Short mmCIF file of N, CA, C and O in Angstrom, two decimals:
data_model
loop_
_atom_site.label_atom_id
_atom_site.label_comp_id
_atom_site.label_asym_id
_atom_site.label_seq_id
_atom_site.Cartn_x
_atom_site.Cartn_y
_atom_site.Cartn_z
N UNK A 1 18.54 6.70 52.29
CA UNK A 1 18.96 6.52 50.91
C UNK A 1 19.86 5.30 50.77
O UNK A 1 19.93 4.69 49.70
N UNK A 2 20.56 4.94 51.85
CA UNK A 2 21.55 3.96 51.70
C UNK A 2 20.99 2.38 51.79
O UNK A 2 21.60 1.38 51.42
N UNK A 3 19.58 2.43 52.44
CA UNK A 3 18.72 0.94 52.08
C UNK A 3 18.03 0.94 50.56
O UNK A 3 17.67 -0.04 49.90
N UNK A 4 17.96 2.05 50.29
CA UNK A 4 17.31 2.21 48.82
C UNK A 4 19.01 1.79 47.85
O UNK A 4 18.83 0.92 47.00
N UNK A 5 19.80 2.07 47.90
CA UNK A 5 21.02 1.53 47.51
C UNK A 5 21.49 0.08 47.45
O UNK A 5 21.90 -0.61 46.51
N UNK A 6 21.32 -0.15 48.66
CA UNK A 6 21.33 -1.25 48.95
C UNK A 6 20.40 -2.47 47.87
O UNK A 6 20.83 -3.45 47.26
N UNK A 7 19.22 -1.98 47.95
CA UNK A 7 18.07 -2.89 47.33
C UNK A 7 17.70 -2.89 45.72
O UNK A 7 16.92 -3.62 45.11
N UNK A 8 18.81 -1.48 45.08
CA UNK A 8 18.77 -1.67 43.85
C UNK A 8 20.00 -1.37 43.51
O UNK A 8 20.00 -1.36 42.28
N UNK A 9 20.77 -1.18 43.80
CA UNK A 9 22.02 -1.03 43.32
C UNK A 9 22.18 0.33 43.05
O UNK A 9 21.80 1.38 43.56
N UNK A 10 23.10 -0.12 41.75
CA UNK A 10 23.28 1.33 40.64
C UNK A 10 21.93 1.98 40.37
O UNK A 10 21.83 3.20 40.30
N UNK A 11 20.61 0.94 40.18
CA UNK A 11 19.72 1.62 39.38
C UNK A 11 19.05 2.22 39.90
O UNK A 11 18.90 1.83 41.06
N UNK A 12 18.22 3.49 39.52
CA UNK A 12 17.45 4.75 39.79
C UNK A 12 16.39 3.81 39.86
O UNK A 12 16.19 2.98 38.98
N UNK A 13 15.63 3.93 41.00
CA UNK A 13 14.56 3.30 40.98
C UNK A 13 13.44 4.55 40.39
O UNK A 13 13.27 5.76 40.55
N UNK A 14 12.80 3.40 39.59
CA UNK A 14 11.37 4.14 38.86
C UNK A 14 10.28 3.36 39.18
O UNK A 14 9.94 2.22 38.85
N UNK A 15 9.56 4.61 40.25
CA UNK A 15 8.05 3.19 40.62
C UNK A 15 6.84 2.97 39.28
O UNK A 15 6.10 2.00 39.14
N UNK A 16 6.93 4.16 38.42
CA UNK A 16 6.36 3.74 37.36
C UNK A 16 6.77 2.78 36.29
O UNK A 16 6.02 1.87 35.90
N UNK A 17 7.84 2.97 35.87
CA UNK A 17 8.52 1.55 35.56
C UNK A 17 7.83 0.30 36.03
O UNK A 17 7.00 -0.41 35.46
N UNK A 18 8.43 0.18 37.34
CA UNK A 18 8.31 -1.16 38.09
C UNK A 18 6.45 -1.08 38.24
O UNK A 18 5.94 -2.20 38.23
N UNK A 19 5.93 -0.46 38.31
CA UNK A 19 4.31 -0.43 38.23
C UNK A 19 4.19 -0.90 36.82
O UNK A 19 3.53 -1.94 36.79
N UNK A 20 4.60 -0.50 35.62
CA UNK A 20 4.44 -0.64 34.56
C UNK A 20 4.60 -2.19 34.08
O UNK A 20 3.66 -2.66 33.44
N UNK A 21 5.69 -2.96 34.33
CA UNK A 21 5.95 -4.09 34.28
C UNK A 21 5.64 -5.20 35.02
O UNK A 21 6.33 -6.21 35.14
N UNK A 22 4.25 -4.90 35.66
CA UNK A 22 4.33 -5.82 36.86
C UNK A 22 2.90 -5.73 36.50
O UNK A 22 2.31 -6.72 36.94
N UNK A 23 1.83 -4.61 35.63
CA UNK A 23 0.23 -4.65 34.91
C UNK A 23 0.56 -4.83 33.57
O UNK A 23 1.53 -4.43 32.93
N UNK A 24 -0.75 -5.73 33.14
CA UNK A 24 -1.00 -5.95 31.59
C UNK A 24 -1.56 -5.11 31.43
O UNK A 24 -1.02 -4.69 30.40
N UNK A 25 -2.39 -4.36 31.68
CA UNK A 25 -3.05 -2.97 31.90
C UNK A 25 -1.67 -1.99 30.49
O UNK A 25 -1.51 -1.61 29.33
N UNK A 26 -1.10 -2.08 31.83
CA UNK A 26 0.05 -0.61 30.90
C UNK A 26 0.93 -1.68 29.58
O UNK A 26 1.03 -1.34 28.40
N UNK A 27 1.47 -2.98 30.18
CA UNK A 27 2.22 -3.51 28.99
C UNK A 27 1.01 -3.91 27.96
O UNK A 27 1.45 -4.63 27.07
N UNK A 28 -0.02 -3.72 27.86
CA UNK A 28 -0.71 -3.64 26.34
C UNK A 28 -0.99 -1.98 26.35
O UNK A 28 -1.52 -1.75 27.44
N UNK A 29 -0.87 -0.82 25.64
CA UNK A 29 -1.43 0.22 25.92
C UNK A 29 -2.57 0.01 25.01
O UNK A 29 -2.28 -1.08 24.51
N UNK A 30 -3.49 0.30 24.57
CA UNK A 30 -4.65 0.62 23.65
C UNK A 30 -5.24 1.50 23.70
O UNK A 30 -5.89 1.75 24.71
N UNK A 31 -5.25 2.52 22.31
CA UNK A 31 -6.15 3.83 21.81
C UNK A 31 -7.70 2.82 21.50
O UNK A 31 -7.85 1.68 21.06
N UNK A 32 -8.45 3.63 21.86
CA UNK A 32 -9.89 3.74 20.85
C UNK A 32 -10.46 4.72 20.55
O UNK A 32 -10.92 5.30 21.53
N UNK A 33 -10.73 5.41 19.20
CA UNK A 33 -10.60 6.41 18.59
C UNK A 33 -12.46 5.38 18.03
O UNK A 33 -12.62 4.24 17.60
N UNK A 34 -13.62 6.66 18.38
CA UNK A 34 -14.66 6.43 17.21
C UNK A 34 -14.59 7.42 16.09
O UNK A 34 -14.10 8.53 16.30
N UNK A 35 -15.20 6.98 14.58
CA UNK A 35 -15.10 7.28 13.57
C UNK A 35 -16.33 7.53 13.05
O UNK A 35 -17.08 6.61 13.40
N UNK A 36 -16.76 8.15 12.54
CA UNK A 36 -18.46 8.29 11.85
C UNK A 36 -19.52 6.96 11.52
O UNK A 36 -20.74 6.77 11.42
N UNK A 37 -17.86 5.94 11.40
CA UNK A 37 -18.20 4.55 10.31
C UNK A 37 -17.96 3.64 11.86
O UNK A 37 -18.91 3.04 12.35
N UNK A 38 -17.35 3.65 12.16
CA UNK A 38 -16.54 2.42 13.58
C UNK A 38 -16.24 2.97 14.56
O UNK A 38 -16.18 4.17 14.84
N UNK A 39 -15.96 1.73 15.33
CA UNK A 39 -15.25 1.76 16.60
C UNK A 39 -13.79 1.27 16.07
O UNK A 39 -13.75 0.28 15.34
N UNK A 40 -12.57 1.96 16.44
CA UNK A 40 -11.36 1.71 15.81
C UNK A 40 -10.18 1.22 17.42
O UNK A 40 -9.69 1.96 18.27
N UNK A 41 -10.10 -0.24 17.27
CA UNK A 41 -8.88 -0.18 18.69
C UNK A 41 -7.56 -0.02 18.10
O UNK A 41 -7.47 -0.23 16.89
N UNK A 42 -6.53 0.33 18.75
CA UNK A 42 -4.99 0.40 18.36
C UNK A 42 -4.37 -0.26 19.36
O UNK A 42 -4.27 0.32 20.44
N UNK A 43 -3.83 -1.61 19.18
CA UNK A 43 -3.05 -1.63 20.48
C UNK A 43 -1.59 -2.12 20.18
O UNK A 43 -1.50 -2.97 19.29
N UNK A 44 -0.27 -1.63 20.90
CA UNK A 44 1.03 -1.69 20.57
C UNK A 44 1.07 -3.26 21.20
O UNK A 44 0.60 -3.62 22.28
N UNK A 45 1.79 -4.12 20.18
CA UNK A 45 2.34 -5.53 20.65
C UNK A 45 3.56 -6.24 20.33
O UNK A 45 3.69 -7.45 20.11
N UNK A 46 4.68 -5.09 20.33
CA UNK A 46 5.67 -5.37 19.75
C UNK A 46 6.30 -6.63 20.13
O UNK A 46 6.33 -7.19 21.22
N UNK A 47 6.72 -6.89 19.22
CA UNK A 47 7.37 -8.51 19.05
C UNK A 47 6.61 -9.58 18.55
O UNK A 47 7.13 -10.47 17.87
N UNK A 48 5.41 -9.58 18.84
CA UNK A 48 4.13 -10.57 18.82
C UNK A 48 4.03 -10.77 17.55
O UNK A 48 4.22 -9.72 16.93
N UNK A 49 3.76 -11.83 16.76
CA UNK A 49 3.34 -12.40 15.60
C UNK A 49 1.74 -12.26 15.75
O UNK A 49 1.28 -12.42 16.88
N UNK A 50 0.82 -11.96 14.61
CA UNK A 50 -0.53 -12.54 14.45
C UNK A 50 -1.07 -13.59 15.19
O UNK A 50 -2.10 -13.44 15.85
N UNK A 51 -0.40 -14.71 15.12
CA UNK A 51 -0.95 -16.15 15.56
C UNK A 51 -0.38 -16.36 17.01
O UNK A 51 -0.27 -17.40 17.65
N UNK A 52 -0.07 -15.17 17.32
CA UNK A 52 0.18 -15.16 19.01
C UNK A 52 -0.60 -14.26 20.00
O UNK A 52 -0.39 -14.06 21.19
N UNK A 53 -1.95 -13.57 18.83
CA UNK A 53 -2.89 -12.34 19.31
C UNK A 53 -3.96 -13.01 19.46
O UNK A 53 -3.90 -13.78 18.50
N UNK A 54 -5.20 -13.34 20.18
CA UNK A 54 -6.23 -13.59 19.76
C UNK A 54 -7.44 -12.35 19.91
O UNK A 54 -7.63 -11.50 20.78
N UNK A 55 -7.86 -12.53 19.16
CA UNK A 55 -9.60 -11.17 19.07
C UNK A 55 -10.61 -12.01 19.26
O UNK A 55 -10.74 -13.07 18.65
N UNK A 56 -11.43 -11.55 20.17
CA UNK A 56 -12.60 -12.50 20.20
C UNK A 56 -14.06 -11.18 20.64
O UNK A 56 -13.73 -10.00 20.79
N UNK A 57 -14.80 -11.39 20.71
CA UNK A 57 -16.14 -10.67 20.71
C UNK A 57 -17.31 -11.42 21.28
O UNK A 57 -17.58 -12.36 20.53
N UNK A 58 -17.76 -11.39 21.89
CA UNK A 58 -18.75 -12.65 23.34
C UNK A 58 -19.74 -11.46 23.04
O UNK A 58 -19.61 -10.25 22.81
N UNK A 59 -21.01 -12.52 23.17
CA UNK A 59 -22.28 -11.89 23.52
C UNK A 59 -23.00 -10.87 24.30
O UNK A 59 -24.18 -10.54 24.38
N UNK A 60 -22.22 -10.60 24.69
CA UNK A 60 -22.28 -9.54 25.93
C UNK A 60 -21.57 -8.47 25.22
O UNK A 60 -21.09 -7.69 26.04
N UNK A 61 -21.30 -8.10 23.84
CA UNK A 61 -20.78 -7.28 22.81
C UNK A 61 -18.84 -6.51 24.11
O UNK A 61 -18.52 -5.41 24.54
N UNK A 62 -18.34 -7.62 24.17
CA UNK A 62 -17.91 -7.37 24.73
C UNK A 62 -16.11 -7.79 23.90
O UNK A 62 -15.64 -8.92 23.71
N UNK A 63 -15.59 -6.65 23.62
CA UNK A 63 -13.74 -7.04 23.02
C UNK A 63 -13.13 -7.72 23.54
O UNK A 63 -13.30 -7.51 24.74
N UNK A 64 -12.35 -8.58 23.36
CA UNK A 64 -11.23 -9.22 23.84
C UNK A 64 -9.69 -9.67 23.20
O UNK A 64 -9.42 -10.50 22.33
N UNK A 65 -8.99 -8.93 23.84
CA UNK A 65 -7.50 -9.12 23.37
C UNK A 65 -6.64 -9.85 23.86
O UNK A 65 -6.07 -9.12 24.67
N UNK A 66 -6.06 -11.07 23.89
CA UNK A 66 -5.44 -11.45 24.74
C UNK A 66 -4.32 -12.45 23.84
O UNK A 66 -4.52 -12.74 22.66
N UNK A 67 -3.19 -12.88 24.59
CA UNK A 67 -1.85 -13.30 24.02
C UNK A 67 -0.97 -13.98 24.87
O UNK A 67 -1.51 -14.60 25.78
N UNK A 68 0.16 -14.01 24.81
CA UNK A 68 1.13 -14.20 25.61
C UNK A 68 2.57 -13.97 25.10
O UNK A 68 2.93 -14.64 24.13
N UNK A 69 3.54 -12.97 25.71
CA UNK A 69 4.62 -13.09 25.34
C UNK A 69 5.70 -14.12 25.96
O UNK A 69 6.10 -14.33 27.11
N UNK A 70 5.96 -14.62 24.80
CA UNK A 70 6.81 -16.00 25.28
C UNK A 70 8.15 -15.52 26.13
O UNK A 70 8.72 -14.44 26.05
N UNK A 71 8.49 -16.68 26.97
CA UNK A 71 9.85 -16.39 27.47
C UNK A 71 11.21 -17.20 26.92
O UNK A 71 11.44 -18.41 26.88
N UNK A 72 12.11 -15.95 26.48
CA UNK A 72 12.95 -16.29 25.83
C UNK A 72 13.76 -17.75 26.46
O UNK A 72 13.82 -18.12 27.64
N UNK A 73 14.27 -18.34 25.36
CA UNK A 73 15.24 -19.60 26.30
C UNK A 73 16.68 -18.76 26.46
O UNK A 73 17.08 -17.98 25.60
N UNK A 74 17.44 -19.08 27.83
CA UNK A 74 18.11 -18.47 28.17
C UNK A 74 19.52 -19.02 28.55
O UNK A 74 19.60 -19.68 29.58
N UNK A 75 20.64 -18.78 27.78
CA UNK A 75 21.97 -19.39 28.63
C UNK A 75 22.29 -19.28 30.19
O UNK A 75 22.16 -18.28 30.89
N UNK A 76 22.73 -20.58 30.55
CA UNK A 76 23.12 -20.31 32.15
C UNK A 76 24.44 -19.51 32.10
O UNK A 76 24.89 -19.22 33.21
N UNK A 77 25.09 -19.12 31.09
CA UNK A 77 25.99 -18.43 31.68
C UNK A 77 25.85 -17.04 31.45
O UNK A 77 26.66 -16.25 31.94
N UNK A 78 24.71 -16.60 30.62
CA UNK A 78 24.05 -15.48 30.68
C UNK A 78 23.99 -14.52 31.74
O UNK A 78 23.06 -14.84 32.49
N UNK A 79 24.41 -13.78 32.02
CA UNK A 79 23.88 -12.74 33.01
C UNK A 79 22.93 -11.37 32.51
O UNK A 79 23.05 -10.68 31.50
N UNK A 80 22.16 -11.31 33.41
CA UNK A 80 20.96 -9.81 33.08
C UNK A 80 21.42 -9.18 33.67
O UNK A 80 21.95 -9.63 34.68
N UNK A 81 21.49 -7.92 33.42
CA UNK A 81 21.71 -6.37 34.20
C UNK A 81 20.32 -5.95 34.04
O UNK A 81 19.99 -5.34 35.05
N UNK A 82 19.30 -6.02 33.14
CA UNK A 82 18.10 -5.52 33.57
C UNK A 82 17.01 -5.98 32.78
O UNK A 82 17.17 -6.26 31.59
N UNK A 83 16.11 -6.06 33.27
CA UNK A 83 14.55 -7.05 32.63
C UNK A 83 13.93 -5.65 32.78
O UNK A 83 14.14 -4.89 33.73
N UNK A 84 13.30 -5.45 31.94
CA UNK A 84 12.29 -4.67 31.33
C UNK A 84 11.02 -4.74 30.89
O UNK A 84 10.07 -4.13 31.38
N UNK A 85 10.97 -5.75 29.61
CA UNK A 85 10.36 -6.47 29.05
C UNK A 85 9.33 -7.19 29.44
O UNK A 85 9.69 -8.23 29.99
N UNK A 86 8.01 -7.02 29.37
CA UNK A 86 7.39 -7.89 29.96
C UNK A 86 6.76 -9.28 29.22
O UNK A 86 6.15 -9.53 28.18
N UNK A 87 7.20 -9.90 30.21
CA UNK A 87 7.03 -11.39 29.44
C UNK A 87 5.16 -12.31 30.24
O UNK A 87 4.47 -11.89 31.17
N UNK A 88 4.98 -13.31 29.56
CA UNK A 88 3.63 -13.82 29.93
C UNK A 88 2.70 -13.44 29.48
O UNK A 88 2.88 -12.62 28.58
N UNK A 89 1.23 -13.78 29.82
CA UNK A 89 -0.29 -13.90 29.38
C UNK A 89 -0.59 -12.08 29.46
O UNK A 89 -0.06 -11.24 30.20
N UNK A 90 -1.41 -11.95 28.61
CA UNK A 90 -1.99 -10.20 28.73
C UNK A 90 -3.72 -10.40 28.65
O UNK A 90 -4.27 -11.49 28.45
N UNK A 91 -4.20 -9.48 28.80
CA UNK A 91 -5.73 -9.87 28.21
C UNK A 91 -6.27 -8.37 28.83
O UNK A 91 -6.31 -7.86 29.95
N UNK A 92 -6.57 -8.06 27.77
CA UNK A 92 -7.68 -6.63 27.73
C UNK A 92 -9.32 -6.45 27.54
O UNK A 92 -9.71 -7.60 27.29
N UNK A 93 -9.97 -5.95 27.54
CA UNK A 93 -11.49 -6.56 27.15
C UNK A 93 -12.13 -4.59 27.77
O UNK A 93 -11.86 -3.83 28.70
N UNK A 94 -13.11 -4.56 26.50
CA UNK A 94 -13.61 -3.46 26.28
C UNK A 94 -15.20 -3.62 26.13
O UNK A 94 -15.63 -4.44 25.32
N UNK A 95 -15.90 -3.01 26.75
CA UNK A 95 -17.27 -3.00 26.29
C UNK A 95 -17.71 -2.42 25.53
O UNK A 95 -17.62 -1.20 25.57
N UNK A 96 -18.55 -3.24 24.24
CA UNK A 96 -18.65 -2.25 22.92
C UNK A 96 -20.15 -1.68 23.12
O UNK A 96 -21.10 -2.40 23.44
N UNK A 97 -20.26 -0.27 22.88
CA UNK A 97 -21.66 0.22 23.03
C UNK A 97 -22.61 -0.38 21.81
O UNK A 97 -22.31 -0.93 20.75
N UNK A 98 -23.64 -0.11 22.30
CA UNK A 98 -25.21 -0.46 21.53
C UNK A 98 -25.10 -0.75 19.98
O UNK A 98 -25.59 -1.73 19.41
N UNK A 99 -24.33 0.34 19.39
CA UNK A 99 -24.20 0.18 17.93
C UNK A 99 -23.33 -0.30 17.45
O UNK A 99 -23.09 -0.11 16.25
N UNK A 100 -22.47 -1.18 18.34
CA UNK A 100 -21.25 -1.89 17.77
C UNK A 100 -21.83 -3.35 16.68
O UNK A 100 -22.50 -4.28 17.13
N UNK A 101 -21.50 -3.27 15.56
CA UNK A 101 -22.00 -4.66 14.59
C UNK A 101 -20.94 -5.42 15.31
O UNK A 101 -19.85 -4.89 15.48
N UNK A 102 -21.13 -6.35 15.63
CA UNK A 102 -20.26 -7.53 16.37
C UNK A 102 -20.07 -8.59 14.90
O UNK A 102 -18.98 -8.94 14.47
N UNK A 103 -21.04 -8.87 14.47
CA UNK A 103 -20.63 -9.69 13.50
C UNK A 103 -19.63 -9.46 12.32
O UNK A 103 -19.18 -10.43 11.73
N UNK A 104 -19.29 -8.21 11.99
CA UNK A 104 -18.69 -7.06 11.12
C UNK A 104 -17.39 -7.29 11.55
O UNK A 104 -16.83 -7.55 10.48
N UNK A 105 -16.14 -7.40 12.84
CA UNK A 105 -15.47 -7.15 13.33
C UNK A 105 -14.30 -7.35 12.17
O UNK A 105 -14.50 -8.26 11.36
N UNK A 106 -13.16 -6.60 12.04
CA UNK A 106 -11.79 -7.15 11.50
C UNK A 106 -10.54 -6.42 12.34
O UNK A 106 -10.37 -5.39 12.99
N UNK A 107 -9.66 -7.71 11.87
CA UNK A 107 -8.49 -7.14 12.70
C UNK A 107 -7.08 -7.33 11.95
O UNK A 107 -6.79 -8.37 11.37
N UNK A 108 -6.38 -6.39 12.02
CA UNK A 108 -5.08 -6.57 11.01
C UNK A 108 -3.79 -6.31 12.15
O UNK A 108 -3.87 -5.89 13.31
N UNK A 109 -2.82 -6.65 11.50
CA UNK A 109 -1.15 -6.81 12.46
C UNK A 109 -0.32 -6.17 11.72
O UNK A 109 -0.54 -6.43 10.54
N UNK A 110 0.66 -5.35 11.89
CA UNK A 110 1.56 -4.79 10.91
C UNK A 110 2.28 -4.21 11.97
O UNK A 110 1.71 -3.53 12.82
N UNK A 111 3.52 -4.43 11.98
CA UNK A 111 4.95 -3.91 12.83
C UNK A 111 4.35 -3.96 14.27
O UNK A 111 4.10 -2.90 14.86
N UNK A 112 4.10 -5.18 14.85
CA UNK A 112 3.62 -4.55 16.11
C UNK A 112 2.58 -3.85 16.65
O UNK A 112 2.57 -3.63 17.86
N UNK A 113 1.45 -3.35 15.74
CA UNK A 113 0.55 -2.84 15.91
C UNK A 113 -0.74 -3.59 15.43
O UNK A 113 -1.02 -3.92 14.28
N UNK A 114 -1.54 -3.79 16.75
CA UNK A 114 -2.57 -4.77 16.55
C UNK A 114 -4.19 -3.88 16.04
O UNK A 114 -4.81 -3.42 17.00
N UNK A 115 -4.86 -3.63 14.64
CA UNK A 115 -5.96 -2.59 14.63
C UNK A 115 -7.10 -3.50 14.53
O UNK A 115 -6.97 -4.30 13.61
N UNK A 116 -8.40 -3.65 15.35
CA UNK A 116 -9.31 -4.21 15.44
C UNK A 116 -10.61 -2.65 15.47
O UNK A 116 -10.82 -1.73 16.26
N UNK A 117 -11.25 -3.10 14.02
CA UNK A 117 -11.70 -2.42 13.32
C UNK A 117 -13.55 -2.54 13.70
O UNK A 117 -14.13 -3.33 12.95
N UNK A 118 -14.26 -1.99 14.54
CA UNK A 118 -15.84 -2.96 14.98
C UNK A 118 -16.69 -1.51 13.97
O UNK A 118 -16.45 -0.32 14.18
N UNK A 119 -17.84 -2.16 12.73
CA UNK A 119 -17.96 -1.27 12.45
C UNK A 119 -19.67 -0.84 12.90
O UNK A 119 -20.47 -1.74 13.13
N UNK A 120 -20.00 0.36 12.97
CA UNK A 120 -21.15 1.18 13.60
C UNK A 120 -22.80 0.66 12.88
O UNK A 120 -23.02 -0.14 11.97
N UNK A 121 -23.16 0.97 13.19
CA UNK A 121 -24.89 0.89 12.71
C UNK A 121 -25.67 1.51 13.60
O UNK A 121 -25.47 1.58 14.81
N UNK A 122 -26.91 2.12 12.78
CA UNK A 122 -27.47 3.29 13.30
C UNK A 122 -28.39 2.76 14.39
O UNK A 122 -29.06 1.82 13.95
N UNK A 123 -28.68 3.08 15.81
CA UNK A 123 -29.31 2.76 16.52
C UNK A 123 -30.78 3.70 16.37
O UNK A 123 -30.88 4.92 16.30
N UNK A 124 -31.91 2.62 16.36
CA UNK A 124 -32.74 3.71 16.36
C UNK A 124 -33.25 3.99 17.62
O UNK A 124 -33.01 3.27 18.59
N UNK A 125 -33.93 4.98 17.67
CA UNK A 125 -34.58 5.74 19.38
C UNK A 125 -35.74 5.33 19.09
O UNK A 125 -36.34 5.32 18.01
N UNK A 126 -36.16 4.84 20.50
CA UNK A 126 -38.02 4.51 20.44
C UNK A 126 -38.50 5.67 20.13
O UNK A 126 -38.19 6.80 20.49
N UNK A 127 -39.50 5.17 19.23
CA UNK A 127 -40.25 6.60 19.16
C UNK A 127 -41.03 6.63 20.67
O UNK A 127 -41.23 5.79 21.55
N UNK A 128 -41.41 8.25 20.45
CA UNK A 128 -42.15 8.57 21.78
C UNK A 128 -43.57 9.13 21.20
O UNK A 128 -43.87 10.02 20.41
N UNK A 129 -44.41 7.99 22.10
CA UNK A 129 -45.81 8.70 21.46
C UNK A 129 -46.33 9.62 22.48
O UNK A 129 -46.01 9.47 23.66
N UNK A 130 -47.18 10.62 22.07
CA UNK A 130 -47.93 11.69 23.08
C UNK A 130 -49.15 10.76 23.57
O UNK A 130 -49.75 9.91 22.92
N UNK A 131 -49.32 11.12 24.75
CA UNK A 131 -50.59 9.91 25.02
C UNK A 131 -51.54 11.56 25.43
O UNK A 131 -51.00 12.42 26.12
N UNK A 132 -52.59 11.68 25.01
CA UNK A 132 -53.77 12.81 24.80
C UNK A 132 -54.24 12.28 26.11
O UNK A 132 -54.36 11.07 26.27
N UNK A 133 -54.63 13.52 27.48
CA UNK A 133 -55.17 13.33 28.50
C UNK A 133 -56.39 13.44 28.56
O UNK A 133 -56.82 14.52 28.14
N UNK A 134 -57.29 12.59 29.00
CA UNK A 134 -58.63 13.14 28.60
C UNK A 134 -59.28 13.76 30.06
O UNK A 134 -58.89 13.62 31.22
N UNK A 135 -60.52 14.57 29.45
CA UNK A 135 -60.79 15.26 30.52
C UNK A 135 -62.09 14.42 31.13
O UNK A 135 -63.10 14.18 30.47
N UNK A 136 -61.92 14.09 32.23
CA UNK A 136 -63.02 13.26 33.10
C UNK A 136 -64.62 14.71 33.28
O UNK A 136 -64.80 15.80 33.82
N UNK A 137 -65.02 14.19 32.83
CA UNK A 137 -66.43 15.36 33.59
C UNK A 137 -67.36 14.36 34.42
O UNK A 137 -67.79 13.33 33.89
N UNK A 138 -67.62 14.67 35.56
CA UNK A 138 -68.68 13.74 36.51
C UNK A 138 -69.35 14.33 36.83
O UNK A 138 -70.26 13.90 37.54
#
């Protein structure tokens, strides 16, 4: 216990924490919830402005979220007691199934919360034809 002291001090080490801040994975979380009408993403981006999110959608009907949280400018006489926060590039990417309209896509920003809205269309099923066996007589 006393090298674990040693190597963090005061603080309780939390490996999920420190797992947490070290993947873009966990520092973007994102819900996707389907709807009768869409595919609905939710993803938390607190701090982030609009024009610091980008949405994009590739041929391969494939989501993409990606950003960067800037790093603050910092006094040298500043001292940290603890970084949390994760700072730098993120990028998420989702594969949208069969009935995703790609061309349809919208996306809105409000308090930190990024909603990218993909909306549905009905896929149809091949039809299946009966093929009639015929009977050979020789």
């Amino acid at each position: 216990m006393a090298l674990i002291s040693q190597l963090f001090g005061d603080e309780i080490y939390d490996p999920f924490l420190s797992m947490t801040n070290k993947c873009p994975v966990l520092n973007t979380p994102t819900d996707w919830k389907e709807t009768p009408e869409s595919h609905v993403f939710m993803s938390d981006l607190p701090g982030l402005k609009k024009e610091e999110v980008k949405v994009e959608v590739d041929d391969d009907k494939v989501l993409k979220i990606s950003g960067e949280r800037k790093v603050e400018k910092d006094d040298k006489n500043d001292k940290w007691h603890r970084v949390e926060r994760c700072r730098g590039r993120f990028h998420r990417s989702f594969r949208l199934p069969e009935n995703a309209k790609t061309d349809q896509v919208k996306a809105s920003m409000e308090d930190g919360v990024l909603v990218v809205t993909v909306p549905k269309q009905e896929v149809k099923k091949p039809e299946k034809k009966v093929i009639e066996i015929e009977e050979i007589k020789g």
